[in-house]
mmCIF file of N, CA and C in Angstrom:
data_model
loop_
_atom_site.group_PDB
_atom_site.id
_atom_site.type_symbol
_atom_site.label_atom_id
_atom_site.label_comp_id
_atom_site.label_asym_id
_atom_site.label_seq_id
_atom_site.Cartn_x
_atom_site.Cartn_y
_atom_site.Cartn_z
ATOM 1 N N MET M 11 -4.321 8.477 -21.907
ATOM 2 C CA MET M 11 -4.825 8.823 -20.965
ATOM 3 C C MET M 11 -5.486 7.292 -20.422
ATOM 4 N N ILE M 12 -5.820 6.962 -19.181
ATOM 5 C CA ILE M 12 -5.799 5.510 -18.767
ATOM 6 C C ILE M 12 -7.266 5.914 -18.047
ATOM 7 N N VAL M 13 -8.164 4.799 -18.449
ATOM 8 C CA VAL M 13 -9.377 4.589 -17.067
ATOM 9 C C VAL M 13 -8.976 3.367 -17.298
ATOM 10 N N ARG M 14 -9.242 2.690 -15.828
ATOM 11 C CA ARG M 14 -8.922 1.190 -15.476
ATOM 12 C C ARG M 14 -9.854 1.781 -14.188
ATOM 13 N N THR M 15 -10.809 0.220 -14.187
ATOM 14 C CA THR M 15 -11.368 -0.011 -12.490
ATOM 15 C C THR M 15 -10.651 -1.286 -12.270
ATOM 16 N N LEU M 16 -11.710 -1.444 -10.803
ATOM 17 C CA LEU M 16 -11.486 -2.318 -9.519
ATOM 18 C C LEU M 16 -11.622 -3.519 -10.122
ATOM 19 N N ASP M 17 -12.613 -3.853 -11.469
ATOM 20 C CA ASP M 17 -13.572 -4.958 -12.474
ATOM 21 C C ASP M 17 -12.137 -5.594 -13.497
ATOM 22 N N ASP M 18 -11.482 -4.148 -13.920
ATOM 23 C CA ASP M 18 -10.938 -4.815 -15.162
ATOM 24 C C ASP M 18 -9.759 -5.432 -13.992
ATOM 25 N N ILE M 19 -9.252 -4.674 -13.032
ATOM 26 C CA ILE M 19 -8.092 -5.667 -12.465
ATOM 27 C C ILE M 19 -8.409 -6.855 -11.696
ATOM 28 N N ALA M 20 -9.622 -7.219 -11.254
ATOM 29 C CA ALA M 20 -9.669 -8.247 -10.234
ATOM 30 C C ALA M 20 -9.328 -10.204 -11.407
ATOM 31 N N GLY M 21 -8.764 -10.766 -10.004
ATOM 32 C CA GLY M 21 -7.611 -11.795 -11.124
ATOM 33 C C GLY M 21 -6.886 -11.307 -11.627
ATOM 34 N N SER M 22 -6.438 -10.595 -12.276
ATOM 35 C CA SER M 22 -4.944 -9.927 -13.569
ATOM 36 C C SER M 22 -4.166 -10.235 -11.655
ATOM 37 N N ASP M 23 -2.742 -9.613 -12.443
ATOM 38 C CA ASP M 23 -1.704 -9.769 -11.903
ATOM 39 C C ASP M 23 -1.362 -8.839 -10.869
ATOM 40 N N ARG M 24 -2.417 -7.954 -11.642
ATOM 41 C CA ARG M 24 -3.011 -6.608 -10.252
ATOM 42 C C ARG M 24 -3.441 -6.837 -9.444
ATOM 43 N N ASP M 25 -3.652 -7.392 -9.304
ATOM 44 C CA ASP M 25 -4.595 -7.726 -7.804
ATOM 45 C C ASP M 25 -4.220 -9.137 -7.037
ATOM 46 N N VAL M 26 -2.867 -8.625 -5.987
ATOM 47 C CA VAL M 26 -2.354 -9.593 -4.734
ATOM 48 C C VAL M 26 -2.242 -9.661 -3.539
ATOM 49 N N ARG M 27 -2.442 -10.318 -3.727
ATOM 50 C CA ARG M 27 -3.697 -10.497 -2.030
ATOM 51 C C ARG M 27 -2.604 -11.926 -1.663
ATOM 52 N N ALA M 28 -2.645 -11.612 0.357
ATOM 53 C CA ALA M 28 -1.158 -11.620 1.134
ATOM 54 C C ALA M 28 -2.266 -12.679 2.181
ATOM 55 N N ASP M 29 -1.303 -12.678 3.396
ATOM 56 C CA ASP M 29 -2.331 -13.646 4.823
ATOM 57 C C ASP M 29 -2.608 -12.090 5.549
ATOM 58 N N THR M 30 -2.513 -10.881 5.608
ATOM 59 C CA THR M 30 -3.233 -10.152 6.307
ATOM 60 C C THR M 30 -3.687 -8.733 5.486
ATOM 61 N N TRP M 31 -3.332 -9.004 3.244
ATOM 62 C CA TRP M 31 -4.320 -7.610 3.054
ATOM 63 C C TRP M 31 -4.267 -7.897 1.793
ATOM 64 N N ARG M 32 -5.667 -7.518 0.864
ATOM 65 C CA ARG M 32 -5.765 -7.428 -0.461
ATOM 66 C C ARG M 32 -5.097 -6.303 -1.111
ATOM 67 N N SER M 33 -4.668 -6.017 -2.072
ATOM 68 C CA SER M 33 -3.448 -4.361 -3.243
ATOM 69 C C SER M 33 -4.241 -4.412 -4.110
ATOM 70 N N ARG M 34 -5.496 -4.134 -5.345
ATOM 71 C CA ARG M 34 -5.052 -4.162 -5.810
ATOM 72 C C ARG M 34 -4.357 -2.449 -6.519
ATOM 73 N N ARG M 35 -3.626 -3.003 -7.497
ATOM 74 C CA ARG M 35 -2.807 -1.553 -8.520
ATOM 75 C C ARG M 35 -2.806 -1.047 -9.723
ATOM 76 N N LEU M 36 -3.912 -0.091 -9.093
ATOM 77 C CA LEU M 36 -4.308 0.210 -10.375
ATOM 78 C C LEU M 36 -3.717 1.596 -11.521
ATOM 79 N N LEU M 37 -2.673 1.416 -10.528
ATOM 80 C CA LEU M 37 -1.252 2.196 -11.393
ATOM 81 C C LEU M 37 0.048 1.557 -10.951
ATOM 82 N N LEU M 38 0.922 1.380 -11.647
ATOM 83 C CA LEU M 38 2.143 0.619 -10.962
ATOM 84 C C LEU M 38 3.249 1.324 -12.087
ATOM 85 N N ALA M 39 4.052 1.159 -11.873
ATOM 86 C CA ALA M 39 5.899 2.159 -12.734
ATOM 87 C C ALA M 39 5.401 1.689 -14.505
ATOM 88 N N ARG M 40 4.992 0.080 -14.961
ATOM 89 C CA ARG M 40 4.790 0.705 -16.130
ATOM 90 C C ARG M 40 3.595 1.681 -16.675
ATOM 91 N N ASP M 41 2.951 2.024 -15.627
ATOM 92 C CA ASP M 41 2.075 3.085 -15.937
ATOM 93 C C ASP M 41 3.014 5.313 -16.462
ATOM 94 N N ALA M 42 4.250 4.926 -16.223
ATOM 95 C CA ALA M 42 4.874 6.153 -16.565
ATOM 96 C C ALA M 42 4.026 7.007 -15.445
ATOM 97 N N MET M 43 3.631 7.172 -14.568
ATOM 98 C CA MET M 43 2.763 7.672 -14.274
ATOM 99 C C MET M 43 3.779 8.481 -12.052
ATOM 100 N N GLY M 44 4.865 8.150 -12.500
ATOM 101 C CA GLY M 44 6.000 9.130 -11.592
ATOM 102 C C GLY M 44 5.463 8.109 -9.696
ATOM 103 N N PHE M 45 4.001 7.339 -10.089
ATOM 104 C CA PHE M 45 3.919 6.348 -8.577
ATOM 105 C C PHE M 45 3.430 5.565 -9.277
ATOM 106 N N SER M 46 2.409 5.307 -7.716
ATOM 107 C CA SER M 46 1.304 3.805 -7.880
ATOM 108 C C SER M 46 0.480 4.810 -7.263
ATOM 109 N N VAL M 47 -0.910 3.879 -7.355
ATOM 110 C CA VAL M 47 -1.091 4.063 -6.095
ATOM 111 C C VAL M 47 -2.144 2.615 -7.073
ATOM 112 N N HIS M 48 -2.763 2.530 -5.016
ATOM 113 C CA HIS M 48 -3.762 1.053 -4.767
ATOM 114 C C HIS M 48 -4.646 1.172 -4.132
ATOM 115 N N ASP M 49 -5.443 0.302 -4.186
ATOM 116 C CA ASP M 49 -6.550 0.339 -3.509
ATOM 117 C C ASP M 49 -6.597 -1.188 -2.379
ATOM 118 N N THR M 50 -5.959 -0.745 -1.478
ATOM 119 C CA THR M 50 -5.581 -1.935 -0.778
ATOM 120 C C THR M 50 -6.918 -1.929 0.255
ATOM 121 N N VAL M 51 -7.146 -3.629 1.185
ATOM 122 C CA VAL M 51 -8.246 -4.019 2.092
ATOM 123 C C VAL M 51 -7.226 -4.850 2.969
ATOM 124 N N LEU M 52 -6.560 -4.109 4.302
ATOM 125 C CA LEU M 52 -5.850 -5.070 5.327
ATOM 126 C C LEU M 52 -7.024 -5.278 6.493
ATOM 127 N N TYR M 53 -6.734 -7.005 6.482
ATOM 128 C CA TYR M 53 -7.879 -7.850 7.256
ATOM 129 C C TYR M 53 -7.721 -7.199 8.750
ATOM 130 N N ALA M 54 -8.974 -7.478 9.535
ATOM 131 C CA ALA M 54 -9.143 -7.197 10.222
ATOM 132 C C ALA M 54 -8.679 -8.081 10.988
ATOM 133 N N GLY M 55 -7.768 -7.980 12.399
ATOM 134 C CA GLY M 55 -7.610 -9.031 13.750
ATOM 135 C C GLY M 55 -6.180 -9.652 13.338
ATOM 136 N N THR M 56 -5.128 -8.347 12.259
ATOM 137 C CA THR M 56 -4.263 -8.700 11.601
ATOM 138 C C THR M 56 -3.332 -7.987 12.410
ATOM 139 N N GLU M 57 -1.840 -7.916 12.418
ATOM 140 C CA GLU M 57 -0.629 -6.595 12.867
ATOM 141 C C GLU M 57 -0.114 -7.140 11.687
ATOM 142 N N ILE M 58 0.422 -6.069 10.924
ATOM 143 C CA ILE M 58 1.727 -6.134 9.643
ATOM 144 C C ILE M 58 2.049 -4.662 10.170
ATOM 145 N N PRO M 59 3.498 -5.127 10.294
ATOM 146 C CA PRO M 59 4.305 -4.602 10.107
ATOM 147 C C PRO M 59 4.842 -3.982 8.993
ATOM 148 N N MET M 60 5.856 -3.160 9.109
ATOM 149 C CA MET M 60 5.924 -2.820 7.873
ATOM 150 C C MET M 60 7.104 -1.206 7.789
ATOM 151 N N HIS M 61 7.410 -1.013 7.121
ATOM 152 C CA HIS M 61 9.170 -0.614 6.831
ATOM 153 C C HIS M 61 9.495 -0.110 5.345
ATOM 154 N N TYR M 62 8.833 0.489 4.601
ATOM 155 C CA TYR M 62 9.139 0.840 3.699
ATOM 156 C C TYR M 62 10.931 1.685 3.324
ATOM 157 N N GLN M 63 11.835 0.990 3.173
ATOM 158 C CA GLN M 63 12.966 1.867 3.039
ATOM 159 C C GLN M 63 13.051 1.747 1.493
ATOM 160 N N ASN M 64 12.994 1.735 0.771
ATOM 161 C CA ASN M 64 12.797 2.085 -0.571
ATOM 162 C C ASN M 64 12.108 3.183 -1.412
ATOM 163 N N HIS M 65 10.052 3.576 -0.503
ATOM 164 C CA HIS M 65 9.211 3.988 -0.977
ATOM 165 C C HIS M 65 8.737 5.286 -0.134
ATOM 166 N N LEU M 66 8.464 6.582 -0.871
ATOM 167 C CA LEU M 66 8.121 6.869 0.162
ATOM 168 C C LEU M 66 5.605 6.430 -0.015
ATOM 169 N N GLU M 67 5.493 6.507 0.948
ATOM 170 C CA GLU M 67 4.157 6.068 0.788
ATOM 171 C C GLU M 67 3.370 6.922 1.893
ATOM 172 N N ALA M 68 1.941 7.215 1.027
ATOM 173 C CA ALA M 68 0.527 8.290 2.032
ATOM 174 C C ALA M 68 -0.579 6.893 1.650
ATOM 175 N N VAL M 69 -0.993 7.101 2.462
ATOM 176 C CA VAL M 69 -2.179 6.360 3.280
ATOM 177 C C VAL M 69 -3.635 6.905 3.640
ATOM 178 N N TYR M 70 -4.499 6.667 2.523
ATOM 179 C CA TYR M 70 -6.098 7.936 3.164
ATOM 180 C C TYR M 70 -6.981 5.960 3.400
ATOM 181 N N VAL M 71 -7.421 6.621 4.172
ATOM 182 C CA VAL M 71 -8.422 5.392 4.999
ATOM 183 C C VAL M 71 -9.636 5.773 4.828
ATOM 184 N N ILE M 72 -10.491 5.061 4.036
ATOM 185 C CA ILE M 72 -11.842 5.664 3.736
ATOM 186 C C ILE M 72 -12.691 4.575 4.349
ATOM 187 N N ASP M 73 -12.672 3.910 4.939
ATOM 188 C CA ASP M 73 -14.032 2.542 5.195
ATOM 189 C C ASP M 73 -12.158 1.647 6.259
ATOM 190 N N GLY M 74 -14.048 1.078 7.761
ATOM 191 C CA GLY M 74 -13.022 0.662 8.101
ATOM 192 C C GLY M 74 -11.951 1.252 9.736
ATOM 193 N N GLU M 75 -11.634 1.218 10.226
ATOM 194 C CA GLU M 75 -10.809 1.771 11.490
ATOM 195 C C GLU M 75 -9.367 0.589 12.330
ATOM 196 N N GLY M 76 -8.728 0.756 12.948
ATOM 197 C CA GLY M 76 -7.553 0.557 13.414
ATOM 198 C C GLY M 76 -6.986 1.537 14.258
ATOM 199 N N GLU M 77 -5.388 0.997 13.657
ATOM 200 C CA GLU M 77 -4.674 1.693 14.423
ATOM 201 C C GLU M 77 -3.123 1.480 14.054
ATOM 202 N N LEU M 78 -2.470 2.443 14.150
ATOM 203 C CA LEU M 78 -1.126 2.296 13.101
ATOM 204 C C LEU M 78 0.213 3.202 14.560
ATOM 205 N N VAL M 79 0.804 2.188 14.028
ATOM 206 C CA VAL M 79 2.107 2.674 15.573
ATOM 207 C C VAL M 79 3.287 2.761 14.903
ATOM 208 N N GLU M 80 3.776 3.824 15.837
ATOM 209 C CA GLU M 80 4.881 4.740 14.820
ATOM 210 C C GLU M 80 6.524 3.938 16.090
ATOM 211 N N LEU M 81 7.173 2.490 15.221
ATOM 212 C CA LEU M 81 7.585 1.984 16.417
ATOM 213 C C LEU M 81 8.747 3.721 16.565
ATOM 214 N N ALA M 82 9.252 4.224 15.706
ATOM 215 C CA ALA M 82 10.566 4.745 16.219
ATOM 216 C C ALA M 82 10.335 5.083 18.046
ATOM 217 N N THR M 83 8.694 5.868 17.874
ATOM 218 C CA THR M 83 8.161 6.731 19.106
ATOM 219 C C THR M 83 7.254 5.658 20.197
ATOM 220 N N GLY M 84 7.181 5.014 19.919
ATOM 221 C CA GLY M 84 5.244 3.904 20.464
ATOM 222 C C GLY M 84 3.871 4.731 20.270
ATOM 223 N N THR M 85 4.064 6.399 19.511
ATOM 224 C CA THR M 85 2.969 6.878 19.649
ATOM 225 C C THR M 85 2.081 6.006 18.601
ATOM 226 N N VAL M 86 0.988 5.718 19.176
ATOM 227 C CA VAL M 86 -0.194 5.255 18.547
ATOM 228 C C VAL M 86 -1.096 6.586 17.969
ATOM 229 N N HIS M 87 -2.200 5.481 16.836
ATOM 230 C CA HIS M 87 -2.573 6.845 15.954
ATOM 231 C C HIS M 87 -4.136 5.909 14.937
ATOM 232 N N GLN M 88 -4.853 6.538 15.603
ATOM 233 C CA GLN M 88 -6.076 6.215 15.591
ATOM 234 C C GLN M 88 -6.998 5.975 14.046
ATOM 235 N N LEU M 89 -7.241 5.137 13.215
ATOM 236 C CA LEU M 89 -7.445 4.840 11.658
ATOM 237 C C LEU M 89 -8.914 4.496 11.557
ATOM 238 N N ARG M 90 -9.601 5.256 10.922
ATOM 239 C CA ARG M 90 -10.825 5.648 10.632
ATOM 240 C C ARG M 90 -11.095 6.529 9.532
ATOM 241 N N PRO M 91 -11.972 6.277 9.073
ATOM 242 C CA PRO M 91 -12.563 7.083 7.197
ATOM 243 C C PRO M 91 -12.273 9.071 7.618
ATOM 244 N N GLY M 92 -11.320 9.050 6.431
ATOM 245 C CA GLY M 92 -10.991 10.675 6.367
ATOM 246 C C GLY M 92 -9.423 10.733 7.142
ATOM 247 N N VAL M 93 -8.773 9.993 7.244
ATOM 248 C CA VAL M 93 -7.412 9.924 7.897
ATOM 249 C C VAL M 93 -6.396 9.392 6.401
ATOM 250 N N VAL M 94 -5.329 10.422 7.685
ATOM 251 C CA VAL M 94 -4.197 10.489 5.841
ATOM 252 C C VAL M 94 -3.228 9.865 6.862
ATOM 253 N N TYR M 95 -2.193 9.134 6.733
ATOM 254 C CA TYR M 95 -0.459 9.958 6.943
ATOM 255 C C TYR M 95 0.316 9.013 6.409
ATOM 256 N N ALA M 96 1.330 9.772 5.957
ATOM 257 C CA ALA M 96 2.557 9.864 5.180
ATOM 258 C C ALA M 96 3.724 8.981 5.358
ATOM 259 N N LEU M 97 3.330 8.416 5.344
ATOM 260 C CA LEU M 97 5.541 8.085 5.044
ATOM 261 C C LEU M 97 6.410 8.617 4.724
ATOM 262 N N ASP M 98 6.551 9.545 5.351
ATOM 263 C CA ASP M 98 7.612 10.946 5.038
ATOM 264 C C ASP M 98 9.233 10.190 4.982
ATOM 265 N N ALA M 99 8.984 9.585 6.268
ATOM 266 C CA ALA M 99 10.642 9.250 6.502
ATOM 267 C C ALA M 99 11.021 8.044 6.615
ATOM 268 N N HIS M 100 10.712 7.479 5.549
ATOM 269 C CA HIS M 100 10.481 5.734 5.291
ATOM 270 C C HIS M 100 10.012 4.953 7.565
ATOM 271 N N ASP M 101 9.138 5.566 7.800
ATOM 272 C CA ASP M 101 9.292 5.114 9.051
ATOM 273 C C ASP M 101 8.656 3.626 9.026
ATOM 274 N N ARG M 102 9.688 2.998 10.203
ATOM 275 C CA ARG M 102 8.471 1.729 10.307
ATOM 276 C C ARG M 102 7.916 2.331 11.370
ATOM 277 N N HIS M 103 6.902 0.853 10.871
ATOM 278 C CA HIS M 103 5.597 0.807 12.240
ATOM 279 C C HIS M 103 4.672 -0.139 11.273
ATOM 280 N N ILE M 104 3.421 0.060 12.132
ATOM 281 C CA ILE M 104 2.742 -1.625 12.304
ATOM 282 C C ILE M 104 1.128 -0.825 12.430
ATOM 283 N N VAL M 105 0.487 -1.708 11.149
ATOM 284 C CA VAL M 105 -1.315 -1.562 11.359
ATOM 285 C C VAL M 105 -1.777 -2.516 11.972
ATOM 286 N N ARG M 106 -2.869 -1.643 12.881
ATOM 287 C CA ARG M 106 -3.681 -3.107 13.213
ATOM 288 C C ARG M 106 -4.907 -3.097 13.384
ATOM 289 N N PRO M 107 -5.416 -3.379 12.024
ATOM 290 C CA PRO M 107 -6.681 -2.976 11.375
ATOM 291 C C PRO M 107 -8.251 -4.019 12.954
ATOM 292 N N THR M 108 -9.085 -3.127 13.457
ATOM 293 C CA THR M 108 -9.856 -3.739 14.413
ATOM 294 C C THR M 108 -11.172 -3.859 13.076
ATOM 295 N N THR M 109 -11.114 -3.820 12.539
ATOM 296 C CA THR M 109 -12.228 -3.756 11.171
ATOM 297 C C THR M 109 -11.312 -3.381 9.698
ATOM 298 N N ASP M 110 -11.799 -4.887 9.165
ATOM 299 C CA ASP M 110 -10.768 -4.301 7.412
ATOM 300 C C ASP M 110 -10.882 -3.038 7.114
ATOM 301 N N ILE M 111 -10.067 -2.354 7.075
ATOM 302 C CA ILE M 111 -9.094 -1.365 6.588
ATOM 303 C C ILE M 111 -9.241 -1.328 5.137
ATOM 304 N N ARG M 112 -9.922 -0.387 4.225
ATOM 305 C CA ARG M 112 -10.254 -0.792 3.036
ATOM 306 C C ARG M 112 -9.793 1.257 2.654
ATOM 307 N N CYS M 113 -8.405 1.062 2.103
ATOM 308 C CA CYS M 113 -7.161 2.487 1.944
ATOM 309 C C CYS M 113 -7.285 2.452 0.184
ATOM 310 N N VAL M 114 -6.898 4.123 0.047
ATOM 311 C CA VAL M 114 -5.916 4.142 -0.975
ATOM 312 C C VAL M 114 -4.833 4.780 -0.749
ATOM 313 N N CYS M 115 -3.970 3.590 -1.254
ATOM 314 C CA CYS M 115 -2.364 3.762 -1.119
ATOM 315 C C CYS M 115 -1.501 4.303 -2.862
ATOM 316 N N VAL M 116 -0.320 5.579 -2.318
ATOM 317 C CA VAL M 116 0.046 5.813 -3.465
ATOM 318 C C VAL M 116 1.979 5.336 -2.740
ATOM 319 N N PHE M 117 2.401 5.008 -3.926
ATOM 320 C CA PHE M 117 3.775 4.983 -3.662
ATOM 321 C C PHE M 117 4.699 5.935 -4.225
ATOM 322 N N ASN M 118 5.697 5.799 -4.174
ATOM 323 C CA ASN M 118 6.697 7.066 -4.816
ATOM 324 C C ASN M 118 8.297 6.414 -4.304
ATOM 325 N N PRO M 119 9.156 6.163 -5.557
ATOM 326 C CA PRO M 119 8.541 5.441 -6.690
ATOM 327 C C PRO M 119 7.751 4.631 -6.282
ATOM 328 N N PRO M 120 6.891 4.623 -8.171
ATOM 329 C CA PRO M 120 5.987 3.095 -8.376
ATOM 330 C C PRO M 120 6.783 2.234 -8.115
ATOM 331 N N VAL M 121 6.303 0.708 -7.613
ATOM 332 C CA VAL M 121 5.966 -0.383 -7.560
ATOM 333 C C VAL M 121 5.382 -1.342 -9.185
ATOM 334 N N THR M 122 6.356 -1.564 -8.734
ATOM 335 C CA THR M 122 5.541 -2.348 -9.865
ATOM 336 C C THR M 122 5.196 -3.535 -10.498
ATOM 337 N N GLY M 123 4.353 -3.924 -8.843
ATOM 338 C CA GLY M 123 3.196 -4.930 -8.657
ATOM 339 C C GLY M 123 4.600 -6.918 -7.948
ATOM 340 N N LYS M 124 4.936 -6.419 -9.072
ATOM 341 C CA LYS M 124 5.834 -7.990 -8.463
ATOM 342 C C LYS M 124 6.794 -7.389 -6.949
ATOM 343 N N GLU M 125 6.800 -6.861 -6.451
ATOM 344 C CA GLU M 125 7.410 -6.891 -4.624
ATOM 345 C C GLU M 125 6.842 -7.355 -4.289
ATOM 346 N N VAL M 126 7.642 -7.928 -3.266
ATOM 347 C CA VAL M 126 7.354 -9.386 -1.829
ATOM 348 C C VAL M 126 7.529 -8.509 -0.693
ATOM 349 N N HIS M 127 7.373 -7.582 0.397
ATOM 350 C CA HIS M 127 7.758 -6.990 1.665
ATOM 351 C C HIS M 127 8.594 -8.503 2.197
ATOM 352 N N ASP M 128 9.321 -8.131 2.328
ATOM 353 C CA ASP M 128 11.099 -9.008 2.739
ATOM 354 C C ASP M 128 10.776 -9.081 4.628
ATOM 355 N N GLU M 129 11.550 -9.496 4.876
ATOM 356 C CA GLU M 129 11.806 -10.101 7.101
ATOM 357 C C GLU M 129 11.435 -8.062 7.664
ATOM 358 N N THR M 130 11.830 -7.162 7.120
ATOM 359 C CA THR M 130 11.502 -5.481 7.783
ATOM 360 C C THR M 130 10.443 -5.624 6.895
ATOM 361 N N GLY M 131 9.449 -5.929 6.577
ATOM 362 C CA GLY M 131 8.823 -5.104 6.247
ATOM 363 C C GLY M 131 8.501 -3.856 4.938
ATOM 364 N N ALA M 132 9.614 -4.827 4.108
ATOM 365 C CA ALA M 132 9.874 -3.298 2.646
ATOM 366 C C ALA M 132 9.960 -3.778 1.725
ATOM 367 N N TYR M 133 9.870 -3.504 1.128
ATOM 368 C CA TYR M 133 9.541 -3.728 -0.370
ATOM 369 C C TYR M 133 10.851 -3.052 -1.059
ATOM 370 N N PRO M 134 11.552 -4.064 -2.086
ATOM 371 C CA PRO M 134 12.524 -3.661 -2.659
ATOM 372 C C PRO M 134 12.486 -3.220 -3.426
ATOM 373 N N LEU M 135 13.501 -2.529 -4.012
ATOM 374 C CA LEU M 135 13.823 -1.327 -4.869
ATOM 375 C C LEU M 135 13.713 -1.745 -6.534
ATOM 376 N N ILE M 136 12.996 -2.238 -6.875
ATOM 377 C CA ILE M 136 12.559 -2.742 -8.940
ATOM 378 C C ILE M 136 12.635 -1.708 -9.826
ATOM 379 N N VAL M 137 13.204 -1.649 -10.730
ATOM 380 C CA VAL M 137 13.306 -0.467 -11.401
ATOM 381 C C VAL M 137 12.684 -1.602 -12.651
ATOM 382 N N GLU M 138 11.821 -0.391 -13.671
ATOM 383 C CA GLU M 138 10.666 -1.855 -14.186
ATOM 384 C C GLU M 138 10.768 -0.238 -15.486
ATOM 385 N N GLU M 139 10.876 -0.244 -16.280
ATOM 386 C CA GLU M 139 10.516 0.269 -17.298
ATOM 387 C C GLU M 139 9.359 0.542 -17.720
ATOM 388 N N PRO M 140 8.851 1.546 -17.979
ATOM 389 C CA PRO M 140 6.999 2.095 -18.718
ATOM 390 C C PRO M 140 6.934 0.725 -19.664
ATOM 391 N N VAL M 141 5.944 0.877 -20.459
ATOM 392 C CA VAL M 141 5.343 0.649 -21.829
ATOM 393 C C VAL M 141 4.944 1.242 -21.998
ATOM 394 N N SER M 142 5.335 2.301 -23.297
ATOM 395 C CA SER M 142 4.889 3.051 -24.351
ATOM 396 C C SER M 142 3.055 2.716 -25.182
ATOM 397 N N ARG M 143 2.719 3.696 -24.986
ATOM 398 C CA ARG M 143 1.419 3.976 -24.741
ATOM 399 C C ARG M 143 1.040 4.125 -26.491
#
């Protein structure tokens, strides 16, 4: 059984920050669950283009507001607590938080925690062996 809190990972290699977001990776590939789970804050007033070509992602908004833009269609979706969106077709998108948005993100395949967004907004596919428990 894995039990982990945000306090457990604060300041560790699972606590990752960028100019537009902070992601606390509660579960990673090395946890051998087949997916990763992140508690992420997207910072107000930023514009975050993303395109996960190697991962599927589901995002559940638990606090804050903003908008999600589907780049293929130009469709704009409002983000607020209780909204979930799933990037089931490796969708190119932009998130524009009007307030800080706190969300829970789930990735399949799981990320390792070593990924960095490339120029397209994607994470590379990094394969990592699970740590035996």
